[in-house]
PDB file of C-alpha atoms in Angstrom:
ATOM      1  CA  UNK A  11       0.000   0.000   0.000  1.00 80.00           C
ATOM      2  CA  UNK A  12       1.129   3.511  -0.854  1.00 89.00           C
ATOM      3  CA  UNK A  13      -0.908   6.494   0.222  1.00 89.00           C
ATOM      4  CA  UNK A  14      -0.729  10.277   0.124  1.00 94.00           C
ATOM      5  CA  UNK A  15      -2.950  11.869   2.737  1.00 91.00           C
ATOM      6  CA  UNK A  16      -3.932  15.528   2.813  1.00 95.00           C
ATOM      7  CA  UNK A  17      -5.189  16.890   6.145  1.00 94.00           C
ATOM      8  CA  UNK A  18      -6.335  20.528   6.058  1.00 96.00           C
ATOM      9  CA  UNK A  19      -7.714  22.304   9.138  1.00 97.00           C
ATOM     10  CA  UNK A  20      -8.554  25.745  10.441  1.00 97.00           C
ATOM     11  CA  UNK A  21      -8.713  26.732  14.093  1.00 95.00           C
ATOM     12  CA  UNK A  22     -10.261  30.110  14.849  1.00 96.00           C
ATOM     13  CA  UNK A  23      -9.263  29.765  18.501  1.00 94.00           C
ATOM     14  CA  UNK A  24      -5.610  29.346  17.515  1.00 94.00           C
ATOM     15  CA  UNK A  25      -5.802  31.743  14.556  1.00 95.00           C
ATOM     16  CA  UNK A  26      -4.170  29.074  12.409  1.00 96.00           C
ATOM     17  CA  UNK A  27      -4.709  27.430   9.034  1.00 97.00           C
ATOM     18  CA  UNK A  28      -2.695  24.324   8.148  1.00 98.00           C
ATOM     19  CA  UNK A  29      -2.448  21.402   5.798  1.00 97.00           C
ATOM     20  CA  UNK A  30      -0.499  18.267   6.584  1.00 96.00           C
ATOM     21  CA  UNK A  31       0.767  16.126   3.737  1.00 97.00           C
ATOM     22  CA  UNK A  32       1.498  12.547   4.762  1.00 93.00           C
ATOM     23  CA  UNK A  33       2.974   9.762   2.697  1.00 93.00           C
ATOM     24  CA  UNK A  34       2.457   6.284   4.004  1.00 88.00           C
ATOM     25  CA  UNK A  35       4.415   3.460   2.374  1.00 87.00           C
ATOM     26  CA  UNK A  36       4.432  -0.099   3.611  1.00 78.00           C
ATOM     27  CA  UNK A  37       8.150  -0.862   3.497  1.00 71.00           C
ATOM     28  CA  UNK A  38       9.858  -4.182   3.219  1.00 64.00           C
ATOM     29  CA  UNK A  39      11.376  -5.301   6.493  1.00 65.00           C
ATOM     30  CA  UNK A  40      14.475  -3.268   7.311  1.00 61.00           C
ATOM     31  CA  UNK A  41      13.914   0.030   5.535  1.00 71.00           C
ATOM     32  CA  UNK A  42      15.782   2.960   7.058  1.00 78.00           C
ATOM     33  CA  UNK A  43      12.968   5.225   5.809  1.00 83.00           C
ATOM     34  CA  UNK A  44       9.988   5.513   8.198  1.00 82.00           C
ATOM     35  CA  UNK A  45       6.597   4.231   7.010  1.00 81.00           C
ATOM     36  CA  UNK A  46       4.985   7.625   7.622  1.00 85.00           C
ATOM     37  CA  UNK A  47       6.592  10.865   6.437  1.00 93.00           C
ATOM     38  CA  UNK A  48       4.892  14.198   6.826  1.00 96.00           C
ATOM     39  CA  UNK A  49       5.137  17.938   6.258  1.00 98.00           C
ATOM     40  CA  UNK A  50       2.933  20.620   7.786  1.00 98.00           C
ATOM     41  CA  UNK A  51       2.280  23.905   5.974  1.00 98.00           C
ATOM     42  CA  UNK A  52       1.166  26.800   8.171  1.00 98.00           C
ATOM     43  CA  UNK A  53      -0.743  29.668   6.535  1.00 98.00           C
ATOM     44  CA  UNK A  54      -1.818  33.089   7.750  1.00 96.00           C
ATOM     45  CA  UNK A  55      -5.640  32.821   7.899  1.00 96.00           C
ATOM     46  CA  UNK A  56      -5.996  36.579   7.304  1.00 96.00           C
ATOM     47  CA  UNK A  57      -4.365  36.682   3.873  1.00 97.00           C
ATOM     48  CA  UNK A  58      -3.533  33.104   2.878  1.00 96.00           C
ATOM     49  CA  UNK A  59       0.252  33.588   2.936  1.00 97.00           C
ATOM     50  CA  UNK A  60       2.449  30.600   3.697  1.00 98.00           C
ATOM     51  CA  UNK A  61       4.201  31.347   6.991  1.00 97.00           C
ATOM     52  CA  UNK A  62       6.078  28.136   7.703  1.00 97.00           C
ATOM     53  CA  UNK A  63       6.960  24.643   6.511  1.00 98.00           C
ATOM     54  CA  UNK A  64       7.357  22.317   9.482  1.00 98.00           C
ATOM     55  CA  UNK A  65       8.617  18.788  10.033  1.00 97.00           C
ATOM     56  CA  UNK A  66       5.316  16.953  10.132  1.00 95.00           C
ATOM     57  CA  UNK A  67       6.861  13.686  11.289  1.00 93.00           C
ATOM     58  CA  UNK A  68       7.927  15.161  14.639  1.00 95.00           C
ATOM     59  CA  UNK A  69       4.590  16.942  15.034  1.00 96.00           C
ATOM     60  CA  UNK A  70       2.653  13.767  14.197  1.00 95.00           C
ATOM     61  CA  UNK A  71       4.667  11.650  16.627  1.00 96.00           C
ATOM     62  CA  UNK A  72       4.360  14.117  19.486  1.00 97.00           C
ATOM     63  CA  UNK A  73       0.717  15.155  19.030  1.00 97.00           C
ATOM     64  CA  UNK A  74      -0.423  11.540  18.681  1.00 97.00           C
ATOM     65  CA  UNK A  75       1.346  10.558  21.898  1.00 98.00           C
ATOM     66  CA  UNK A  76      -0.025  13.642  23.654  1.00 97.00           C
ATOM     67  CA  UNK A  77      -3.601  12.695  22.739  1.00 98.00           C
ATOM     68  CA  UNK A  78      -3.032   9.106  23.937  1.00 98.00           C
ATOM     69  CA  UNK A  79      -1.696  10.551  27.206  1.00 98.00           C
ATOM     70  CA  UNK A  80      -4.846  12.646  27.676  1.00 98.00           C
ATOM     71  CA  UNK A  81      -7.006   9.563  27.025  1.00 98.00           C
ATOM     72  CA  UNK A  82      -4.895   7.537  29.455  1.00 98.00           C
ATOM     73  CA  UNK A  83      -5.092  10.176  32.168  1.00 98.00           C
ATOM     74  CA  UNK A  84      -8.890  10.046  31.944  1.00 98.00           C
ATOM     75  CA  UNK A  85      -9.424   6.324  31.330  1.00 98.00           C
ATOM     76  CA  UNK A  86      -6.681   4.332  33.043  1.00 98.00           C
ATOM     77  CA  UNK A  87      -7.361   2.344  36.226  1.00 97.00           C
ATOM     78  CA  UNK A  88      -6.720   4.095  39.552  1.00 95.00           C
ATOM     79  CA  UNK A  89      -3.614   2.112  40.487  1.00 94.00           C
ATOM     80  CA  UNK A  90      -1.859   1.622  37.155  1.00 97.00           C
ATOM     81  CA  UNK A  91       1.594   0.141  37.620  1.00 98.00           C
ATOM     82  CA  UNK A  92       2.422  -1.769  34.428  1.00 98.00           C
ATOM     83  CA  UNK A  93       2.736  -0.148  31.001  1.00 98.00           C
ATOM     84  CA  UNK A  94       2.974  -2.293  27.874  1.00 98.00           C
ATOM     85  CA  UNK A  95       3.956  -1.071  24.400  1.00 98.00           C
ATOM     86  CA  UNK A  96       3.346  -3.264  21.353  1.00 98.00           C
ATOM     87  CA  UNK A  97       5.506  -1.978  18.488  1.00 98.00           C
ATOM     88  CA  UNK A  98       8.917  -0.304  18.537  1.00 97.00           C
ATOM     89  CA  UNK A  99       8.754   2.359  15.825  1.00 94.00           C
ATOM     90  CA  UNK A 100       8.588   6.149  15.928  1.00 93.00           C
ATOM     91  CA  UNK A 101       5.292   6.205  17.835  1.00 96.00           C
ATOM     92  CA  UNK A 102       6.632   3.822  20.487  1.00 98.00           C
ATOM     93  CA  UNK A 103       9.387   6.333  21.294  1.00 98.00           C
ATOM     94  CA  UNK A 104       7.110   9.390  21.386  1.00 98.00           C
ATOM     95  CA  UNK A 105       4.548   7.577  23.537  1.00 98.00           C
ATOM     96  CA  UNK A 106       7.218   6.298  25.911  1.00 98.00           C
ATOM     97  CA  UNK A 107       8.675   9.793  26.388  1.00 98.00           C
ATOM     98  CA  UNK A 108       5.434  11.517  27.293  1.00 98.00           C
ATOM     99  CA  UNK A 109       4.096   8.608  29.358  1.00 98.00           C
ATOM    100  CA  UNK A 110       7.282   8.570  31.445  1.00 98.00           C
ATOM    101  CA  UNK A 111       6.973  12.310  31.943  1.00 97.00           C
ATOM    102  CA  UNK A 112       3.320  12.249  33.030  1.00 97.00           C
ATOM    103  CA  UNK A 113       2.814   8.940  34.813  1.00 98.00           C
ATOM    104  CA  UNK A 114       4.639   6.769  37.333  1.00 97.00           C
ATOM    105  CA  UNK A 115       4.678   3.167  36.151  1.00 98.00           C
ATOM    106  CA  UNK A 116       6.653   0.614  38.147  1.00 98.00           C
ATOM    107  CA  UNK A 117       7.278  -1.528  35.089  1.00 98.00           C
ATOM    108  CA  UNK A 118       7.442  -0.952  31.334  1.00 98.00           C
ATOM    109  CA  UNK A 119       7.341  -3.811  28.822  1.00 98.00           C
ATOM    110  CA  UNK A 120       7.782  -3.854  25.078  1.00 98.00           C
ATOM    111  CA  UNK A 121       7.148  -6.364  22.335  1.00 98.00           C
ATOM    112  CA  UNK A 122       7.904  -6.028  18.640  1.00 98.00           C
ATOM    113  CA  UNK A 123       7.509  -8.472  15.760  1.00 96.00           C
ATOM    114  CA  UNK A 124      11.254  -8.274  15.078  1.00 95.00           C
ATOM    115  CA  UNK A 125      12.869  -8.591  18.486  1.00 96.00           C
ATOM    116  CA  UNK A 126      16.013  -6.628  17.524  1.00 96.00           C
ATOM    117  CA  UNK A 127      13.971  -3.433  17.245  1.00 96.00           C
ATOM    118  CA  UNK A 128      12.520  -3.979  20.721  1.00 98.00           C
ATOM    119  CA  UNK A 129      15.999  -4.594  22.132  1.00 98.00           C
ATOM    120  CA  UNK A 130      17.269  -1.449  20.416  1.00 98.00           C
ATOM    121  CA  UNK A 131      14.346   0.483  21.923  1.00 98.00           C
ATOM    122  CA  UNK A 132      15.077  -0.803  25.428  1.00 98.00           C
ATOM    123  CA  UNK A 133      18.748   0.108  25.052  1.00 98.00           C
ATOM    124  CA  UNK A 134      18.155   3.611  23.743  1.00 97.00           C
ATOM    125  CA  UNK A 135      15.521   4.981  26.151  1.00 97.00           C
ATOM    126  CA  UNK A 136      16.346   6.338  29.596  1.00 93.00           C
ATOM    127  CA  UNK A 137      14.400   4.071  31.919  1.00 94.00           C
ATOM    128  CA  UNK A 138      14.321   0.301  32.393  1.00 96.00           C
ATOM    129  CA  UNK A 139      12.255  -1.516  29.775  1.00 98.00           C
ATOM    130  CA  UNK A 140      11.617  -5.243  29.738  1.00 98.00           C
ATOM    131  CA  UNK A 141      11.738  -6.842  26.281  1.00 98.00           C
ATOM    132  CA  UNK A 142       9.130  -9.581  25.952  1.00 98.00           C
ATOM    133  CA  UNK A 143       9.320 -12.451  23.490  1.00 97.00           C
ATOM    134  CA  UNK A 144       5.565 -12.566  22.848  1.00 98.00           C
ATOM    135  CA  UNK A 145       2.774 -10.015  22.758  1.00 98.00           C
ATOM    136  CA  UNK A 146       0.846 -12.151  25.234  1.00 98.00           C
ATOM    137  CA  UNK A 147       3.710 -12.074  27.731  1.00 98.00           C
ATOM    138  CA  UNK A 148       3.954  -8.287  27.384  1.00 98.00           C
ATOM    139  CA  UNK A 149       0.221  -7.722  27.835  1.00 98.00           C
ATOM    140  CA  UNK A 150      -0.528 -10.119  30.690  1.00 98.00           C
ATOM    141  CA  UNK A 151      -1.284  -8.115  33.821  1.00 98.00           C
ATOM    142  CA  UNK A 152      -0.636  -4.752  32.142  1.00 98.00           C
ATOM    143  CA  UNK A 153      -2.758  -1.802  33.295  1.00 98.00           C
ATOM    144  CA  UNK A 154      -2.115   0.384  30.280  1.00 98.00           C
ATOM    145  CA  UNK A 155      -1.424  -0.991  26.787  1.00 98.00           C
ATOM    146  CA  UNK A 156      -0.317   0.997  23.748  1.00 98.00           C
ATOM    147  CA  UNK A 157      -0.545  -0.592  20.293  1.00 98.00           C
ATOM    148  CA  UNK A 158       1.647   1.177  17.741  1.00 98.00           C
ATOM    149  CA  UNK A 159       2.239  -1.572  15.194  1.00 96.00           C
ATOM    150  CA  UNK A 160       2.050  -2.093  11.444  1.00 92.00           C
ATOM    151  CA  UNK A 161      -0.231  -5.082  11.995  1.00 95.00           C
ATOM    152  CA  UNK A 162      -3.029  -5.765   9.520  1.00 95.00           C
ATOM    153  CA  UNK A 163      -4.551  -8.614  11.558  1.00 97.00           C
ATOM    154  CA  UNK A 164      -5.060  -8.688  15.359  1.00 98.00           C
ATOM    155  CA  UNK A 165      -2.004  -8.854  17.606  1.00 98.00           C
ATOM    156  CA  UNK A 166      -3.886  -8.036  20.830  1.00 98.00           C
ATOM    157  CA  UNK A 167      -6.567 -10.380  22.121  1.00 98.00           C
ATOM    158  CA  UNK A 168      -9.293  -9.757  24.692  1.00 98.00           C
ATOM    159  CA  UNK A 169      -8.410 -13.051  26.393  1.00 97.00           C
ATOM    160  CA  UNK A 170      -5.058 -11.635  27.487  1.00 98.00           C
ATOM    161  CA  UNK A 171      -6.217  -8.259  28.752  1.00 98.00           C
ATOM    162  CA  UNK A 172      -6.559  -7.608  32.471  1.00 98.00           C
ATOM    163  CA  UNK A 173     -10.119  -6.447  33.314  1.00 98.00           C
ATOM    164  CA  UNK A 174     -10.148  -2.691  33.842  1.00 98.00           C
ATOM    165  CA  UNK A 175      -7.061  -2.095  31.699  1.00 98.00           C
ATOM    166  CA  UNK A 176      -6.873   0.850  29.316  1.00 98.00           C
ATOM    167  CA  UNK A 177      -5.751   0.373  25.702  1.00 98.00           C
ATOM    168  CA  UNK A 178      -4.544   3.115  23.354  1.00 98.00           C
ATOM    169  CA  UNK A 179      -4.984   1.649  19.857  1.00 98.00           C
ATOM    170  CA  UNK A 180      -2.903   3.795  17.515  1.00 98.00           C
ATOM    171  CA  UNK A 181      -1.985   1.571  14.551  1.00 96.00           C
ATOM    172  CA  UNK A 182      -4.319  -0.047  11.976  1.00 93.00           C
ATOM    173  CA  UNK A 183      -5.448   3.153  10.278  1.00 91.00           C
ATOM    174  CA  UNK A 184      -7.170   1.505   7.302  1.00 92.00           C
ATOM    175  CA  UNK A 185     -10.731   0.105   7.099  1.00 96.00           C
ATOM    176  CA  UNK A 186      -9.431  -3.432   6.447  1.00 96.00           C
ATOM    177  CA  UNK A 187      -6.620  -3.485   9.041  1.00 96.00           C
ATOM    178  CA  UNK A 188      -6.830  -4.715  12.624  1.00 98.00           C
ATOM    179  CA  UNK A 189      -4.718  -4.658  15.782  1.00 98.00           C
ATOM    180  CA  UNK A 190      -7.394  -5.712  18.299  1.00 98.00           C
ATOM    181  CA  UNK A 191      -9.639  -8.768  18.110  1.00 98.00           C
ATOM    182  CA  UNK A 192     -13.450  -8.782  18.185  1.00 98.00           C
ATOM    183  CA  UNK A 193     -13.605  -9.975  21.774  1.00 98.00           C
ATOM    184  CA  UNK A 194     -11.585  -7.029  23.035  1.00 98.00           C
ATOM    185  CA  UNK A 195     -13.487  -4.546  20.871  1.00 98.00           C
ATOM    186  CA  UNK A 196     -16.881  -5.839  21.990  1.00 96.00           C
ATOM    187  CA  UNK A 197     -16.096  -6.267  25.703  1.00 97.00           C
ATOM    188  CA  UNK A 198     -14.567  -2.876  26.335  1.00 98.00           C
ATOM    189  CA  UNK A 199     -15.936   0.660  26.405  1.00 98.00           C
ATOM    190  CA  UNK A 200     -14.872   2.304  23.152  1.00 98.00           C
ATOM    191  CA  UNK A 201     -13.689   5.902  22.922  1.00 98.00           C
ATOM    192  CA  UNK A 202     -12.535   7.527  19.665  1.00 98.00           C
ATOM    193  CA  UNK A 203     -11.052  10.871  18.612  1.00 97.00           C
ATOM    194  CA  UNK A 204     -13.624  11.283  15.831  1.00 97.00           C
ATOM    195  CA  UNK A 205     -16.769   9.172  15.384  1.00 98.00           C
ATOM    196  CA  UNK A 206     -16.928   9.990  11.687  1.00 97.00           C
ATOM    197  CA  UNK A 207     -13.302   9.001  11.058  1.00 96.00           C
ATOM    198  CA  UNK A 208     -13.552   5.822  13.139  1.00 98.00           C
ATOM    199  CA  UNK A 209     -16.593   4.618  11.209  1.00 98.00           C
ATOM    200  CA  UNK A 210     -14.901   5.099   7.832  1.00 97.00           C
ATOM    201  CA  UNK A 211     -11.203   4.450   8.550  1.00 96.00           C
ATOM    202  CA  UNK A 212     -10.772   2.056  11.479  1.00 98.00           C
ATOM    203  CA  UNK A 213     -10.887  -1.652  10.700  1.00 98.00           C
ATOM    204  CA  UNK A 214     -10.991  -2.403  14.430  1.00 98.00           C
ATOM    205  CA  UNK A 215     -14.213  -0.408  14.763  1.00 98.00           C
ATOM    206  CA  UNK A 216     -15.852  -1.233  11.416  1.00 98.00           C
ATOM    207  CA  UNK A 217     -15.120  -4.973  11.253  1.00 98.00           C
ATOM    208  CA  UNK A 218     -15.919  -5.701  14.910  1.00 98.00           C
ATOM    209  CA  UNK A 219     -19.181  -3.758  14.772  1.00 97.00           C
ATOM    210  CA  UNK A 220     -18.291  -2.411  18.227  1.00 98.00           C
ATOM    211  CA  UNK A 221     -20.375   0.476  19.480  1.00 98.00           C
ATOM    212  CA  UNK A 222     -18.635   3.812  20.037  1.00 98.00           C
ATOM    213  CA  UNK A 223     -19.385   5.072  23.528  1.00 98.00           C
ATOM    214  CA  UNK A 224     -17.907   8.563  23.229  1.00 98.00           C
ATOM    215  CA  UNK A 225     -15.445  10.863  21.546  1.00 98.00           C
ATOM    216  CA  UNK A 226     -12.514  11.862  23.742  1.00 98.00           C
ATOM    217  CA  UNK A 227     -13.583  15.506  23.373  1.00 97.00           C
ATOM    218  CA  UNK A 228     -16.928  14.691  25.008  1.00 98.00           C
ATOM    219  CA  UNK A 229     -15.104  13.278  28.034  1.00 98.00           C
ATOM    220  CA  UNK A 230     -12.780  16.293  28.217  1.00 97.00           C
ATOM    221  CA  UNK A 231     -15.813  18.610  28.072  1.00 97.00           C
ATOM    222  CA  UNK A 232     -17.642  16.543  30.694  1.00 97.00           C
ATOM    223  CA  UNK A 233     -20.655  15.601  28.561  1.00 98.00           C
ATOM    224  CA  UNK A 234     -19.752  11.879  28.683  1.00 98.00           C
ATOM    225  CA  UNK A 235     -18.266   9.960  31.648  1.00 98.00           C
ATOM    226  CA  UNK A 236     -14.765   8.454  31.521  1.00 97.00           C
ATOM    227  CA  UNK A 237     -15.502   5.056  33.212  1.00 97.00           C
ATOM    228  CA  UNK A 238     -11.897   4.296  34.277  1.00 97.00           C
ATOM    229  CA  UNK A 239     -13.072   1.256  36.274  1.00 97.00           C
ATOM    230  CA  UNK A 240     -14.108  -0.471  33.038  1.00 98.00           C
ATOM    231  CA  UNK A 241     -11.876  -1.994  30.373  1.00 98.00           C
ATOM    232  CA  UNK A 242     -11.472   0.904  27.940  1.00 98.00           C
ATOM    233  CA  UNK A 243     -10.152   1.283  24.408  1.00 98.00           C
ATOM    234  CA  UNK A 244      -9.182   4.633  22.908  1.00 98.00           C
ATOM    235  CA  UNK A 245      -8.993   4.251  19.122  1.00 98.00           C
ATOM    236  CA  UNK A 246      -6.780   7.050  17.851  1.00 98.00           C
ATOM    237  CA  UNK A 247      -6.750   7.910  14.158  1.00 96.00           C
ATOM    238  CA  UNK A 248      -5.486  11.465  14.491  1.00 94.00           C
ATOM    239  CA  UNK A 249      -7.220  14.698  13.584  1.00 95.00           C
ATOM    240  CA  UNK A 250      -5.951  17.526  11.401  1.00 94.00           C
ATOM    241  CA  UNK A 251      -6.747  20.100  14.077  1.00 95.00           C
ATOM    242  CA  UNK A 252      -4.192  18.409  16.376  1.00 96.00           C
ATOM    243  CA  UNK A 253      -1.528  19.227  13.781  1.00 96.00           C
ATOM    244  CA  UNK A 254      -2.832  22.800  13.501  1.00 97.00           C
ATOM    245  CA  UNK A 255      -2.582  23.441  17.237  1.00 96.00           C
ATOM    246  CA  UNK A 256       0.863  21.813  17.415  1.00 96.00           C
ATOM    247  CA  UNK A 257       2.215  23.676  14.359  1.00 97.00           C
ATOM    248  CA  UNK A 258       0.979  27.032  15.664  1.00 97.00           C
ATOM    249  CA  UNK A 259       2.541  26.292  19.052  1.00 96.00           C
ATOM    250  CA  UNK A 260       5.888  25.538  17.395  1.00 96.00           C
ATOM    251  CA  UNK A 261       5.653  28.606  15.143  1.00 97.00           C
ATOM    252  CA  UNK A 262       4.769  30.932  18.039  1.00 96.00           C
ATOM    253  CA  UNK A 263       7.654  29.581  20.146  1.00 96.00           C
ATOM    254  CA  UNK A 264      10.025  30.089  17.217  1.00 96.00           C
ATOM    255  CA  UNK A 265       8.687  33.614  16.568  1.00 95.00           C
ATOM    256  CA  UNK A 266       9.085  34.558  20.234  1.00 95.00           C
ATOM    257  CA  UNK A 267      12.728  33.487  20.062  1.00 92.00           C
ATOM    258  CA  UNK A 268      13.340  35.593  16.962  1.00 85.00           C
TER     259      UNK A 268
END
């Protein structure tokens, strides 16, 4: 699969107009080029002038992890001690960084389809990370699970998941791709970033027929409850406005320094 995605957005609150261009290429095993590459263009909403061209890959990695962190803060069980990351790519690193900054987990585990990448991850991050030889081993007993894989069929099964755990499902961004099995999708409370996007783009949501309980924004606003005591899944597809807010933040910081 080879895709070019165009994600335009305008935020009146942030006085920002952006478009993100993303290429997504499924690479053969050890490509040095990341699967997702992105550029963000920031325009002046008053006159349409191009103000900045930003590294969209960094913005995508950081804003995606930030949104997962917000979901986790709201949805994770009260005494979360074990964090599990499935996948060892760019998103694994960005999620690890922000999760270590915001939460206090006693144990972090990682699993990746090619073990070398998981070992490399464990060796290159600051804290102790346990490399697991199977996804099941990594997930068993985990309170918070992050799936950031290139899987097209399920790698996480409801059978393995501790009741009350919170899952951030970040991979599988096509309508025919899966990371989570039907059992997990149907027996957890499902939160999404965008209902509309989830129902057209997420194989985990579409193919399982799972019912969406709420958008994350509804929980943030207080119009829907978080239900942290339940097993929860946050299906993250990403929204263009997240790039807009992030790009404007970067641009304003840069402008202030100049």
